[in-house]
Amino acid sequence: MKTRPGICARKRQFRTEAEAMQVARDAQVTLRVYRCALCRDWHLTSRTKGMRRP
């Protein structure tokens, strides 16, 4: 997934995939974890269309 700089700056950043996965599991909506190509940290997204589920 390609993230634009403005979007990346507004999103919450996680240093580890495990930390992001924990927040995604605890969320009230379905979230997916991905590694950002810009900041190299982990972000969450609710977009799942066309994505493989873990």
Tab-separated table of N, CA, C and O in Angstrom:
chain	number	residue	atom	x	y	z
A	1	MET	N	0.846	-1.166	0.000
A	1	MET	CA	0.000	0.000	0.000
A	1	MET	C	0.895	1.232	0.000
A	1	MET	O	1.855	1.307	0.751
A	2	LYS	N	0.585	2.207	-0.849
A	2	LYS	CA	1.377	3.424	-0.933
A	2	LYS	C	0.676	4.543	-0.179
A	2	LYS	O	-0.473	4.850	-0.441
A	3	THR	N	1.372	5.134	0.765
A	3	THR	CA	0.820	6.201	1.584
A	3	THR	C	1.401	7.540	1.160
A	3	THR	O	2.611	7.664	0.999
A	4	ARG	N	0.545	8.533	0.985
A	4	ARG	CA	1.012	9.880	0.656
A	4	ARG	C	1.555	10.546	1.919
A	4	ARG	O	1.121	10.246	3.034
A	5	PRO	N	2.509	11.486	1.759
A	5	PRO	CA	3.126	12.136	2.930
A	5	PRO	C	2.136	12.783	3.883
A	5	PRO	O	2.285	12.678	5.102
A	6	GLY	N	1.106	13.449	3.378
A	6	GLY	CA	0.120	14.095	4.248
A	6	GLY	C	-0.670	13.091	5.065
A	6	GLY	O	-0.986	13.326	6.227
A	7	ILE	N	-0.985	11.961	4.460
A	7	ILE	CA	-1.721	10.905	5.166
A	7	ILE	C	-0.828	10.289	6.234
A	7	ILE	O	-1.241	10.072	7.374
A	8	CYS	N	0.406	10.012	5.870
A	8	CYS	CA	1.363	9.409	6.808
A	8	CYS	C	1.519	10.296	8.051
A	8	CYS	O	1.536	9.801	9.174
A	9	ALA	N	1.625	11.592	7.845
A	9	ALA	CA	1.834	12.520	8.954
A	9	ALA	C	0.651	12.543	9.919
A	9	ALA	O	0.830	12.784	11.114
A	10	ARG	N	-0.568	12.287	9.410
A	10	ARG	CA	-1.753	12.312	10.268
A	10	ARG	C	-2.008	10.991	10.976
A	10	ARG	O	-2.751	10.953	11.962
A	11	LYS	N	-1.449	9.913	10.465
A	11	LYS	CA	-1.726	8.601	11.051
A	11	LYS	C	-0.857	8.343	12.276
A	11	LYS	O	0.263	8.851	12.382
A	12	ARG	N	-1.379	7.521	13.145
A	12	ARG	CA	-0.624	7.088	14.310
A	12	ARG	C	0.464	6.124	13.841
A	12	ARG	O	0.215	5.255	13.005
A	13	GLN	N	1.653	6.285	14.374
A	13	GLN	CA	2.780	5.448	13.975
A	13	GLN	C	3.139	4.494	15.099
A	13	GLN	O	3.131	4.866	16.271
A	14	PHE	N	3.454	3.275	14.711
A	14	PHE	CA	3.872	2.252	15.668
A	14	PHE	C	5.269	1.792	15.294
A	14	PHE	O	5.565	1.563	14.125
A	15	ARG	N	6.118	1.637	16.274
A	15	ARG	CA	7.505	1.221	16.020
A	15	ARG	C	7.614	-0.251	15.659
A	15	ARG	O	8.503	-0.643	14.918
A	16	THR	N	6.707	-1.077	16.199
A	16	THR	CA	6.769	-2.511	15.921
A	16	THR	C	5.442	-3.009	15.363
A	16	THR	O	4.386	-2.442	15.631
A	17	GLU	N	5.521	-4.083	14.590
A	17	GLU	CA	4.317	-4.695	14.040
A	17	GLU	C	3.449	-5.260	15.159
A	17	GLU	O	2.232	-5.170	15.111
A	18	ALA	N	4.083	-5.819	16.170
A	18	ALA	CA	3.339	-6.405	17.291
A	18	ALA	C	2.502	-5.355	18.016
A	18	ALA	O	1.353	-5.608	18.394
A	19	GLU	N	3.051	-4.182	18.212
A	19	GLU	CA	2.320	-3.089	18.864
A	19	GLU	C	1.110	-2.675	18.023
A	19	GLU	O	0.005	-2.500	18.546
A	20	ALA	N	1.304	-2.554	16.723
A	20	ALA	CA	0.204	-2.179	15.827
A	20	ALA	C	-0.860	-3.279	15.797
A	20	ALA	O	-2.063	-2.981	15.785
A	21	MET	N	-0.448	-4.544	15.779
A	21	MET	CA	-1.396	-5.656	15.753
A	21	MET	C	-2.253	-5.677	17.012
A	21	MET	O	-3.443	-5.965	16.947
A	22	GLN	N	-1.665	-5.368	18.148
A	22	GLN	CA	-2.410	-5.351	19.401
A	22	GLN	C	-3.505	-4.288	19.363
A	22	GLN	O	-4.640	-4.532	19.754
A	23	VAL	N	-3.181	-3.108	18.870
A	23	VAL	CA	-4.163	-2.038	18.765
A	23	VAL	C	-5.256	-2.427	17.770
A	23	VAL	O	-6.442	-2.199	18.014
A	24	ALA	N	-4.876	-3.056	16.656
A	24	ALA	CA	-5.851	-3.491	15.652
A	24	ALA	C	-6.804	-4.534	16.231
A	24	ALA	O	-8.007	-4.501	15.967
A	25	ARG	N	-6.294	-5.452	17.038
A	25	ARG	CA	-7.135	-6.488	17.663
A	25	ARG	C	-8.120	-5.882	18.646
A	25	ARG	O	-9.249	-6.353	18.783
A	26	ASP	N	-7.708	-4.837	19.350
A	26	ASP	CA	-8.547	-4.216	20.374
A	26	ASP	C	-9.572	-3.233	19.799
A	26	ASP	O	-10.460	-2.785	20.521
A	27	ALA	N	-9.453	-2.896	18.534
A	27	ALA	CA	-10.330	-1.899	17.911
A	27	ALA	C	-11.744	-2.445	17.709
A	27	ALA	O	-11.945	-3.653	17.598
A	28	GLN	N	-12.691	-1.534	17.639
A	28	GLN	CA	-14.096	-1.900	17.427
A	28	GLN	C	-14.405	-2.204	15.966
A	28	GLN	O	-15.451	-2.760	15.663
A	29	VAL	N	-13.524	-1.815	15.049
A	29	VAL	CA	-13.701	-2.059	13.618
A	29	VAL	C	-12.555	-2.930	13.113
A	29	VAL	O	-11.521	-3.053	13.781
A	30	THR	N	-12.715	-3.513	11.936
A	30	THR	CA	-11.662	-4.335	11.349
A	30	THR	C	-10.548	-3.441	10.823
A	30	THR	O	-10.785	-2.559	10.005
A	31	LEU	N	-9.350	-3.657	11.329
A	31	LEU	CA	-8.188	-2.888	10.897
A	31	LEU	C	-7.100	-3.836	10.425
A	31	LEU	O	-6.981	-4.954	10.914
A	32	ARG	N	-6.298	-3.351	9.491
A	32	ARG	CA	-5.190	-4.115	8.968
A	32	ARG	C	-3.913	-3.324	9.216
A	32	ARG	O	-3.899	-2.093	9.159
A	33	VAL	N	-2.826	-4.019	9.478
A	33	VAL	CA	-1.530	-3.415	9.760
A	33	VAL	C	-0.699	-3.423	8.479
A	33	VAL	O	-0.742	-4.383	7.721
A	34	TYR	N	0.037	-2.331	8.238
A	34	TYR	CA	0.949	-2.313	7.099
A	34	TYR	C	2.178	-1.466	7.404
A	34	TYR	O	2.141	-0.571	8.236
A	35	ARG	N	3.276	-1.778	6.733
A	35	ARG	CA	4.529	-1.043	6.894
A	35	ARG	C	4.543	0.108	5.905
A	35	ARG	O	4.373	-0.087	4.705
A	36	CYS	N	4.749	1.301	6.388
A	36	CYS	CA	4.741	2.501	5.552
A	36	CYS	C	6.077	2.639	4.817
A	36	CYS	O	7.140	2.557	5.425
A	37	ALA	N	6.001	2.866	3.513
A	37	ALA	CA	7.207	3.026	2.703
A	37	ALA	C	7.887	4.376	2.950
A	37	ALA	O	9.069	4.531	2.653
A	38	LEU	N	7.165	5.339	3.497
A	38	LEU	CA	7.735	6.664	3.741
A	38	LEU	C	8.500	6.733	5.064
A	38	LEU	O	9.668	7.106	5.101
A	39	CYS	N	7.822	6.404	6.150
A	39	CYS	CA	8.430	6.553	7.482
A	39	CYS	C	9.019	5.249	8.013
A	39	CYS	O	9.715	5.249	9.019
A	40	ARG	N	8.700	4.131	7.365
A	40	ARG	CA	9.187	2.801	7.737
A	40	ARG	C	8.626	2.316	9.077
A	40	ARG	O	9.068	1.315	9.619
A	41	ASP	N	7.657	3.037	9.630
A	41	ASP	CA	6.957	2.572	10.822
A	41	ASP	C	5.714	1.815	10.371
A	41	ASP	O	5.479	1.634	9.182
A	42	TRP	N	4.900	1.394	11.320
A	42	TRP	CA	3.686	0.638	11.031
A	42	TRP	C	2.475	1.526	11.225
A	42	TRP	O	2.437	2.341	12.141
A	43	HIS	N	1.489	1.391	10.341
A	43	HIS	CA	0.229	2.122	10.408
A	43	HIS	C	-0.925	1.127	10.388
A	43	HIS	O	-0.740	-0.044	10.062
A	44	LEU	N	-2.119	1.631	10.672
A	44	LEU	CA	-3.347	0.839	10.581
A	44	LEU	C	-4.218	1.410	9.479
A	44	LEU	O	-4.224	2.614	9.241
A	45	THR	N	-4.950	0.545	8.813
A	45	THR	CA	-5.910	0.979	7.812
A	45	THR	C	-7.162	0.130	7.909
A	45	THR	O	-7.099	-1.034	8.303
A	46	SER	N	-8.278	0.735	7.548
A	46	SER	CA	-9.533	-0.013	7.517
A	46	SER	C	-9.804	-0.545	6.111
A	46	SER	O	-10.747	-1.294	5.903
A	47	ARG	N	-8.975	-0.167	5.152
A	47	ARG	CA	-9.155	-0.636	3.777
A	47	ARG	C	-8.749	-2.096	3.664
A	47	ARG	O	-7.620	-2.457	3.990
A	48	THR	N	-9.662	-2.913	3.192
A	48	THR	CA	-9.366	-4.340	3.054
A	48	THR	C	-9.728	-4.866	1.661
A	48	THR	O	-9.467	-6.011	1.359
A	49	LYS	N	-10.296	-4.025	0.801
A	49	LYS	CA	-10.691	-4.471	-0.533
A	49	LYS	C	-9.467	-4.928	-1.321
A	49	LYS	O	-8.499	-4.184	-1.478
A	50	GLY	N	-9.517	-6.162	-1.792
A	50	GLY	CA	-8.423	-6.705	-2.587
A	50	GLY	C	-7.200	-7.112	-1.797
A	50	GLY	O	-6.193	-7.497	-2.360
A	51	MET	N	-7.275	-7.031	-0.488
A	51	MET	CA	-6.133	-7.379	0.353
A	51	MET	C	-6.302	-8.794	0.906
A	51	MET	O	-7.411	-9.232	1.195
A	52	ARG	N	-5.194	-9.472	1.052
A	52	ARG	CA	-5.222	-10.790	1.659
A	52	ARG	C	-5.379	-10.638	3.164
A	52	ARG	O	-4.795	-9.771	3.772
A	53	ARG	N	-6.183	-11.475	3.727
A	53	ARG	CA	-6.380	-11.459	5.182
A	53	ARG	C	-5.390	-12.396	5.836
A	53	ARG	O	-5.127	-13.472	5.322
A	54	PRO	N	-4.840	-12.001	6.985
A	54	PRO	CA	-3.873	-12.865	7.693
A	54	PRO	C	-4.530	-14.111	8.257
A	54	PRO	O	-5.713	-14.158	8.475
